[in-house]
mmCIF file of C-alpha atoms in Angstrom:
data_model
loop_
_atom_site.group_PDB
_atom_site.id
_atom_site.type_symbol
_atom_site.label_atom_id
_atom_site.label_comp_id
_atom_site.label_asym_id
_atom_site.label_seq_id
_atom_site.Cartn_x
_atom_site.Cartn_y
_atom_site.Cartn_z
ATOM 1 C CA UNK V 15 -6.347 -20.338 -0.152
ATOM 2 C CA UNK V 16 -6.310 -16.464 -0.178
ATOM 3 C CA UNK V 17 -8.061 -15.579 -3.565
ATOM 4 C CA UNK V 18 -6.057 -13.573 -5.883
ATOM 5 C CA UNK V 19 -6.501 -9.893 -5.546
ATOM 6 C CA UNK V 20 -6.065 -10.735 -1.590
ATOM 7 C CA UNK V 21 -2.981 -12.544 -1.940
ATOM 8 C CA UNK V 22 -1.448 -9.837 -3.851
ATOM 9 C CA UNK V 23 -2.496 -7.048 -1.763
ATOM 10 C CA UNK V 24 -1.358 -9.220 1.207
ATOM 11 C CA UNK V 25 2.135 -9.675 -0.150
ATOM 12 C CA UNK V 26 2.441 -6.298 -1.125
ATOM 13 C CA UNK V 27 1.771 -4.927 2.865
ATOM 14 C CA UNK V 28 4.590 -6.871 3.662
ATOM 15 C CA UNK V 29 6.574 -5.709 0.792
ATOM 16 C CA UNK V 30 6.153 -1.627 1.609
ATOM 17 C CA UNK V 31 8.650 -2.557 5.245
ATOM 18 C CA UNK V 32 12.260 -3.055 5.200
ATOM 19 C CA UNK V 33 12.247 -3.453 1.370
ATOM 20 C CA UNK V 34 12.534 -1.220 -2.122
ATOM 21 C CA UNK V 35 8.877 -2.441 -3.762
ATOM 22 C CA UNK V 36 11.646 -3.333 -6.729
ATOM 23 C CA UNK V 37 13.252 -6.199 -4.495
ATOM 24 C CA UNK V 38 10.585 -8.590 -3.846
ATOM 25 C CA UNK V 39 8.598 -8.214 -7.340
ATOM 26 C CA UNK V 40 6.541 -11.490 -7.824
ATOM 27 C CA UNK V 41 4.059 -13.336 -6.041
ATOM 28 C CA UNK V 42 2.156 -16.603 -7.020
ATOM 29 C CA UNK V 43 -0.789 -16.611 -9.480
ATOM 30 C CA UNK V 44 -2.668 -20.040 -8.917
ATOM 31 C CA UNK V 45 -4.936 -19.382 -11.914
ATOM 32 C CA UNK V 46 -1.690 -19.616 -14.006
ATOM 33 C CA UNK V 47 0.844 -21.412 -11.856
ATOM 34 C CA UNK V 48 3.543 -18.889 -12.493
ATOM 35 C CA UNK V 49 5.361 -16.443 -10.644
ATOM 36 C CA UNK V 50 3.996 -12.890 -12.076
ATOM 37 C CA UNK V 51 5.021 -9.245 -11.157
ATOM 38 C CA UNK V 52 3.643 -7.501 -8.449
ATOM 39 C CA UNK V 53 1.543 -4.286 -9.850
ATOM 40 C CA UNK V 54 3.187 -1.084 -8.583
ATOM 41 C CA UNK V 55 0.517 1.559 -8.934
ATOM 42 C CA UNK V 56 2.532 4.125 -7.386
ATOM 43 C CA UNK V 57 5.642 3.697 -9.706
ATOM 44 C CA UNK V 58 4.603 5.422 -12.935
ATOM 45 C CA UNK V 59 7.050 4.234 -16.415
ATOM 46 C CA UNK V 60 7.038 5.828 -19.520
ATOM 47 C CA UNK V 61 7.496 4.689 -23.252
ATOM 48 C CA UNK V 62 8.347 7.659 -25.876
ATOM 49 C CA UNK V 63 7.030 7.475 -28.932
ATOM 50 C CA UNK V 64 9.639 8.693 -31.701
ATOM 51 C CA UNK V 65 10.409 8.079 -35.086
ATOM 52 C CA UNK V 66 14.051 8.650 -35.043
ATOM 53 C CA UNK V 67 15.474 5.464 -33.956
ATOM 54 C CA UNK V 68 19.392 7.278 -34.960
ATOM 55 C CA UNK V 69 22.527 6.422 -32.581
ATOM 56 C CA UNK V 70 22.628 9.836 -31.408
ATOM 57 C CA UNK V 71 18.949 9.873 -29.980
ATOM 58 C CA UNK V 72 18.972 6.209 -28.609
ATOM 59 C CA UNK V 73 22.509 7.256 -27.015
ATOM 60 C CA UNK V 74 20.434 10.429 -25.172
ATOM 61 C CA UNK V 75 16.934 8.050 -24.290
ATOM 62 C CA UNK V 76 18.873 5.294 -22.971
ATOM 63 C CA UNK V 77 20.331 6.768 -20.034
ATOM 64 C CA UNK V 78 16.793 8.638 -18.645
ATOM 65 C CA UNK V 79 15.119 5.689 -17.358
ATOM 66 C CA UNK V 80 12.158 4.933 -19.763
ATOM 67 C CA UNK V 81 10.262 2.071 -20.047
ATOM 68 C CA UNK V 82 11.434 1.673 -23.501
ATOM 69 C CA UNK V 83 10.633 3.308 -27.440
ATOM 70 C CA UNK V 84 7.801 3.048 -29.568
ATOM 71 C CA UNK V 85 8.050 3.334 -33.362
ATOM 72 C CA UNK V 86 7.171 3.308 -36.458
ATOM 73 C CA UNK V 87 5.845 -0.021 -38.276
ATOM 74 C CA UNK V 88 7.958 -2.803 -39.337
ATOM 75 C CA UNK V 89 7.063 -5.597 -41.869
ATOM 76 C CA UNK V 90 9.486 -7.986 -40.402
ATOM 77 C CA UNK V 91 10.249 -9.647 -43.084
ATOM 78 C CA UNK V 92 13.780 -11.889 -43.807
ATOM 79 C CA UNK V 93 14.163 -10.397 -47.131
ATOM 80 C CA UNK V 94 13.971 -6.337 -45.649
ATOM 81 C CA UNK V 95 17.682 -5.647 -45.905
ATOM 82 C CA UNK V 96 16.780 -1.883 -45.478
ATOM 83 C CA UNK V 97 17.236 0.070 -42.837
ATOM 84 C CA UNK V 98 15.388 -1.384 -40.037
ATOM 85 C CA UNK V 99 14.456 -0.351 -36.683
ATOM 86 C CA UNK V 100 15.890 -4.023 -35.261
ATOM 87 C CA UNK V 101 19.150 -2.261 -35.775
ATOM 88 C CA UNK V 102 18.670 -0.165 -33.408
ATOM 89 C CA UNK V 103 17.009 -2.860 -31.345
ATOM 90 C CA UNK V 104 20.582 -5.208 -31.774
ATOM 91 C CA UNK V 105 22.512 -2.688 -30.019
ATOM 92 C CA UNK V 106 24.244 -3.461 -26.842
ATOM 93 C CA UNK V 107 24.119 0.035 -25.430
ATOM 94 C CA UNK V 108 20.699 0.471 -25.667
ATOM 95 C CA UNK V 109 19.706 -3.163 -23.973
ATOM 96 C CA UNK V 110 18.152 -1.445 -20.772
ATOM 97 C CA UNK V 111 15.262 -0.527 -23.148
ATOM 98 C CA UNK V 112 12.033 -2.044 -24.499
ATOM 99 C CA UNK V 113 11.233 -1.135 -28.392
ATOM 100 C CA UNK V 114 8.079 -2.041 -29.510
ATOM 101 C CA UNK V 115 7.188 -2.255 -33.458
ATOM 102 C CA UNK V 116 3.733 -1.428 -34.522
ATOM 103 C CA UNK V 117 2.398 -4.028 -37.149
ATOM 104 C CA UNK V 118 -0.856 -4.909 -38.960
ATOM 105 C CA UNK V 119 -3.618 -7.805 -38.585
ATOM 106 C CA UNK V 120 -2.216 -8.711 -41.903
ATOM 107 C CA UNK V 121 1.014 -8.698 -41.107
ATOM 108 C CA UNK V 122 2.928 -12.288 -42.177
ATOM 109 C CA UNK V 123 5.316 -13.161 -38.936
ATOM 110 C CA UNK V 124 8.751 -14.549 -40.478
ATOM 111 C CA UNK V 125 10.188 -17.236 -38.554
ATOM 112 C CA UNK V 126 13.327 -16.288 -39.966
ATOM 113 C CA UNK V 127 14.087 -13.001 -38.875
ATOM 114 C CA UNK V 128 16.026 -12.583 -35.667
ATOM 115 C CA UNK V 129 14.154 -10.104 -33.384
ATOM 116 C CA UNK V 130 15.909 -9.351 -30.045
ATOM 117 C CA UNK V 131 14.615 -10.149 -27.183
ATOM 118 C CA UNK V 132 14.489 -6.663 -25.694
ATOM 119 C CA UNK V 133 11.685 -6.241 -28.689
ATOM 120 C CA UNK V 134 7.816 -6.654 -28.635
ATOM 121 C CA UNK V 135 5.416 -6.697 -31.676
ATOM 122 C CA UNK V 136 2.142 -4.455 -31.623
ATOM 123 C CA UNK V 137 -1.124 -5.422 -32.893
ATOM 124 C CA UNK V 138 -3.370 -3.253 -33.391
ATOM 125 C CA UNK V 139 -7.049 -5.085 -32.071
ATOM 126 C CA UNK V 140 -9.469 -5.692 -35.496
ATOM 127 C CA UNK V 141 -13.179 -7.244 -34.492
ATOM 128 C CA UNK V 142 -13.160 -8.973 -37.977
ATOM 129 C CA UNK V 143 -9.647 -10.006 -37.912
ATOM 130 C CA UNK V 144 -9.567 -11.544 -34.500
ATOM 131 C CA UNK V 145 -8.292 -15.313 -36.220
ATOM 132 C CA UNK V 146 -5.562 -13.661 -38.230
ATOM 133 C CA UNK V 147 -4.300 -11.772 -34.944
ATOM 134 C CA UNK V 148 -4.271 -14.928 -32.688
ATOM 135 C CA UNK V 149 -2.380 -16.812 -35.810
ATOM 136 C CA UNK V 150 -0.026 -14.377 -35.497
ATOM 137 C CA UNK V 151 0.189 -13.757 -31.532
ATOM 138 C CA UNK V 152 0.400 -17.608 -31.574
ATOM 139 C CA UNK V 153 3.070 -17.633 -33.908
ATOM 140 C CA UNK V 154 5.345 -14.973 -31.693
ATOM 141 C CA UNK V 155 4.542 -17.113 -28.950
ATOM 142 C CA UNK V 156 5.162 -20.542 -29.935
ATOM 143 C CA UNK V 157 7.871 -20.377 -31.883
ATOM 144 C CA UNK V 158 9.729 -17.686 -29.128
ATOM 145 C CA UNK V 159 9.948 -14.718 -31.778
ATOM 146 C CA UNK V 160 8.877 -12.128 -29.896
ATOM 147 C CA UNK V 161 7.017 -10.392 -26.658
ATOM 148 C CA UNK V 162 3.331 -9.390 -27.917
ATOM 149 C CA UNK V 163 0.923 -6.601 -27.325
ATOM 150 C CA UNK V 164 -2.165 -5.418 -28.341
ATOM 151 C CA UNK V 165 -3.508 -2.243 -29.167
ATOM 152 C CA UNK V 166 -7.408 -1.310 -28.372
ATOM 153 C CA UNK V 167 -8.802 2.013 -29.369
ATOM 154 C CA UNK V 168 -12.534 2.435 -28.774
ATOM 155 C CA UNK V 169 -13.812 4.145 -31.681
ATOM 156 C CA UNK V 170 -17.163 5.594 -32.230
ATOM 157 C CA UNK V 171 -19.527 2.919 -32.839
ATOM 158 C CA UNK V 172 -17.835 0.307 -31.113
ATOM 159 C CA UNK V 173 -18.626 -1.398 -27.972
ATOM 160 C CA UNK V 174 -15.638 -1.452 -25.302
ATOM 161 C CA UNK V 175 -17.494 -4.596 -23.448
ATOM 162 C CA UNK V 176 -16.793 -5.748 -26.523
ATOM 163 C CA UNK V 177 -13.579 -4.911 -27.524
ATOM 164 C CA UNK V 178 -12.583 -6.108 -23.668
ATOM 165 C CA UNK V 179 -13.871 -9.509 -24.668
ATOM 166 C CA UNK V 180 -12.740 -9.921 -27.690
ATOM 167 C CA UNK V 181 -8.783 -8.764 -26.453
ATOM 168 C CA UNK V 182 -9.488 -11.397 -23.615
ATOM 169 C CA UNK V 183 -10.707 -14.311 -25.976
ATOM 170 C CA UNK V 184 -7.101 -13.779 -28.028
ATOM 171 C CA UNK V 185 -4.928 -13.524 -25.293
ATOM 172 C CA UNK V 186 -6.597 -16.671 -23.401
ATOM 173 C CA UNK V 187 -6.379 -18.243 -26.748
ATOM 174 C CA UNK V 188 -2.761 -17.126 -27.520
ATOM 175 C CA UNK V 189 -0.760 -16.892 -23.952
ATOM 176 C CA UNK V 190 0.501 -13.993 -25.485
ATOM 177 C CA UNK V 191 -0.042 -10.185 -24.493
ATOM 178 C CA UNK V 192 2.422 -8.701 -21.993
ATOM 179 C CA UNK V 193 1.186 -5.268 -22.928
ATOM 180 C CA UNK V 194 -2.265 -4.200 -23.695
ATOM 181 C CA UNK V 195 -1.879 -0.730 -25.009
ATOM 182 C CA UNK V 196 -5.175 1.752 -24.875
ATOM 183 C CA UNK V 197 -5.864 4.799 -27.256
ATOM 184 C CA UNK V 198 -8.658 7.034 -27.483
ATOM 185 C CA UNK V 199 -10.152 9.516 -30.046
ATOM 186 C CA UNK V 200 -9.919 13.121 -30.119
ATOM 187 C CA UNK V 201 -12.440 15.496 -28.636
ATOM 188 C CA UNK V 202 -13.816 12.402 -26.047
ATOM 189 C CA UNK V 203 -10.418 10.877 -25.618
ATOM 190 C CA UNK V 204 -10.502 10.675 -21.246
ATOM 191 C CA UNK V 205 -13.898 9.532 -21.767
ATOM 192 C CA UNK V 206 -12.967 6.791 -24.220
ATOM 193 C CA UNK V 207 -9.512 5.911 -22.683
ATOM 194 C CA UNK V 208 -11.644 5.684 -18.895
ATOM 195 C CA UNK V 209 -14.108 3.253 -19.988
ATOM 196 C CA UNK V 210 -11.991 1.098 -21.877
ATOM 197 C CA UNK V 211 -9.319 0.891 -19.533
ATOM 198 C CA UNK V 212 -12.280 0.040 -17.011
ATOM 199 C CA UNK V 213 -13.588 -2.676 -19.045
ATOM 200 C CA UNK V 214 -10.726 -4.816 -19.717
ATOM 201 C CA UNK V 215 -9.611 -4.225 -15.925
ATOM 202 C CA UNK V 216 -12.570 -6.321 -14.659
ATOM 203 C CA UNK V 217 -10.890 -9.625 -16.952
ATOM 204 C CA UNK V 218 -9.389 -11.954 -14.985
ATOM 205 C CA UNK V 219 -6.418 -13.784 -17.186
ATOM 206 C CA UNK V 220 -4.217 -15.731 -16.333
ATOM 207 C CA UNK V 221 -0.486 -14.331 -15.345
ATOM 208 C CA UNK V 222 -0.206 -10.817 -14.942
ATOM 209 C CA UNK V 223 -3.282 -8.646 -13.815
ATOM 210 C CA UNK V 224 -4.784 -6.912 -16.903
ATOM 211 C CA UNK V 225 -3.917 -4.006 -15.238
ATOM 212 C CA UNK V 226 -0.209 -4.528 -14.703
ATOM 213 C CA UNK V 227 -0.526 -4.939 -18.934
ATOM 214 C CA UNK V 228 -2.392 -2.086 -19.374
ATOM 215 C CA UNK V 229 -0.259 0.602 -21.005
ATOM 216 C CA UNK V 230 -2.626 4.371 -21.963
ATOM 217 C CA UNK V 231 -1.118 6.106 -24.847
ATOM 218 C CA UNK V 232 -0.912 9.649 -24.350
ATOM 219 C CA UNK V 233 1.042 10.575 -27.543
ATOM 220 C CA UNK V 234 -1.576 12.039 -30.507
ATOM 221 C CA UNK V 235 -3.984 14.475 -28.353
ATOM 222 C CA UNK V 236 -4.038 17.874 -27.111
ATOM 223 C CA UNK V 237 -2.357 18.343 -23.558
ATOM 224 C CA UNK V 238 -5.815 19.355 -22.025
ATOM 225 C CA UNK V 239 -6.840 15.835 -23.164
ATOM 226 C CA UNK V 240 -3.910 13.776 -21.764
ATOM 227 C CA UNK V 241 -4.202 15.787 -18.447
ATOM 228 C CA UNK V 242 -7.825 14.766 -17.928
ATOM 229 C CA UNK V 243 -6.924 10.792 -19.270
ATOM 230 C CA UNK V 244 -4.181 10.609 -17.266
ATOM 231 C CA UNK V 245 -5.529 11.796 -13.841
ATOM 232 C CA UNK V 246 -8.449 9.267 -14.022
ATOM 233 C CA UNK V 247 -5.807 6.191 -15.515
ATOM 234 C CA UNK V 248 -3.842 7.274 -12.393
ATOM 235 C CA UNK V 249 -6.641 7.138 -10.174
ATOM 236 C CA UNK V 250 -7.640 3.766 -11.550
ATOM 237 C CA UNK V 251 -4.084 2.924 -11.111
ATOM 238 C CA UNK V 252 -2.649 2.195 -14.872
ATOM 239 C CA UNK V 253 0.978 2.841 -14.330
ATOM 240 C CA UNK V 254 2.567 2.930 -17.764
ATOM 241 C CA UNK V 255 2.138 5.594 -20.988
ATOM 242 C CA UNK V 256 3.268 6.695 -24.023
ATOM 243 C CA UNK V 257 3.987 10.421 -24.469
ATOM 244 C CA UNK V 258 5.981 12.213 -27.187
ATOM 245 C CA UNK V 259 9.600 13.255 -26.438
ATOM 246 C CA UNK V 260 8.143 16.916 -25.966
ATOM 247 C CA UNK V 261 6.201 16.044 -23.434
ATOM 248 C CA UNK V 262 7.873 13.719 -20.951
ATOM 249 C CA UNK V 263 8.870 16.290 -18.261
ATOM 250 C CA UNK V 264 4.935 17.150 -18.632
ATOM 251 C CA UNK V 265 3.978 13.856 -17.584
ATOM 252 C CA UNK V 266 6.902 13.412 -15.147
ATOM 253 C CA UNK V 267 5.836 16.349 -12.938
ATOM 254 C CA UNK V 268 2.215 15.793 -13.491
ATOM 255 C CA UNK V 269 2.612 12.202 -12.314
ATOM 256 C CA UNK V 270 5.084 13.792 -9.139
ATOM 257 C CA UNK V 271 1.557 16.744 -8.491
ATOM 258 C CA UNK V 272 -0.907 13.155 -8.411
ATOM 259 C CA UNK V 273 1.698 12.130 -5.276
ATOM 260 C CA UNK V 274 3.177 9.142 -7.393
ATOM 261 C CA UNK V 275 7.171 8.106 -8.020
ATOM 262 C CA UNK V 276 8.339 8.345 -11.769
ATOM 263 C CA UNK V 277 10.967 5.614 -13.359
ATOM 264 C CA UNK V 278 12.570 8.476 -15.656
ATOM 265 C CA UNK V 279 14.714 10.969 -14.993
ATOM 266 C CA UNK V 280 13.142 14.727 -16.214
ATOM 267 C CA UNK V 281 14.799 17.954 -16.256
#
């Protein structure tokens, strides 16, 4: 049997003739036994990161093609009868996107709450909270909740071998993961987001390549600082970042300079 990595590249040669890459989108992963997407390296999404989750924005981002909407946290709790992003989320019109809900290690997942399924929870990756996370991921995962991601940023000190493992050991524990999102620091951010994004491409998971998870977050640095992280992700071959609604027709024609497709429409 063709190993992995050849089997995909294989399948995708035939895929590039007579075909959109969007109509044949799987192949076979016999680590896993599943059917998993096909990594389009050359297709580049985007997820904006907003805090105004009102009808009259989600009306505008739903019809431009993104990825989907990353906001602001969410205790996800039963008892919340606030004003909750899931409203949003429970919205017909808006069902072509993806929201994703930043949470905490210590975050208590209610069983009770009814999360949509367009919805996936992210937790942010804690060294000395790697049990409660994979409770929690297990949780999600188990008892159908929710999609799951985590989200690595390699801060000073810290080892991104390390972090790589650790995010490996919790999704191989947990079966959860669809995204895995990346953020560096200011003032070394390419640096940071480059060798991270390096590291947890070498693990070798079952399902979907790490790198078809990987997702670089482009949203909280200086534009000289996303151009340099995003040239070398793109060169690597991450497909898939979060930018502010300021900058999306940035990264659109940036990505459209590098000789790569956008999924979003840009002015």
């Amino acid at each position: 049997m063709l190993p992995r990595i050849l089997l995909q590249r294989k399948l995708s040669m035939q895929l590039k003739t007579g075909w959109k890459w969007a109509s044949l989108s799987t192949y076979y992963d016999s680590q896993s036994g599943m059917h998993v997407p096909v990594h389009h390296d050359n297709e580049v999404s985007a997820i904006l990161s907003t805090d105004d989750w009102s009808q009259e924005n989600m009306d505008t981002l739903a019809n431009i093609g993104l990825l989907g909407i990353v906001g602001p946290n969410h205790h996800l709790s039963s008892s919340d009868r606030s004003q909750s992003p899931l409203d949003a989320c429970r919205n017909e019109n808006f069902s072509s996107l993806e929201f994703f809900l930043r949470t905490s290690s210590q975050a208590v997942i209610d069983v009770d709450v009814d999360i949509p399924k367009n919805v996936t929870l992210l937790f942010p990756y804690d060294e000395n909270a790697t049990e409660e996370i994979s409770t929690q991921i297990s949780t999600c995962v188990e008892q159908s909740i929710a999609a799951t991601a985590i989200v690595c940023q390699d801060k000073e000190g810290e080892d991104s071998m390390l972090i790589a493992n650790g995010v490996a050991q919790i999704l191989d524990d947990t079966g959860g993961g669809k995204y895995v999102f990346v953020v560096g620091t200011r003032g070394k951010y390419a640096n940071d987001i480059l060798e991270l994004c390096e590291e947890l491409s070498y693990l070798d998971l079952a399902g979907p390549t790490m790198k078809s998870r990987l997702v670089v977050d482009l949203s909280a640095n200086t534009n000289e600082e996303c151009e340099d992280a995003a040239e070398e992700c793109l060169m690597m071959g991450v497909n898939k970042f979060v930018i502010d609604e300021d900058r999306l027709n940035w990264l659109g024609h940036f990505v459209q300079n590098q000789g790569k497709s956008i999924t979003f429409r840009i002015d």
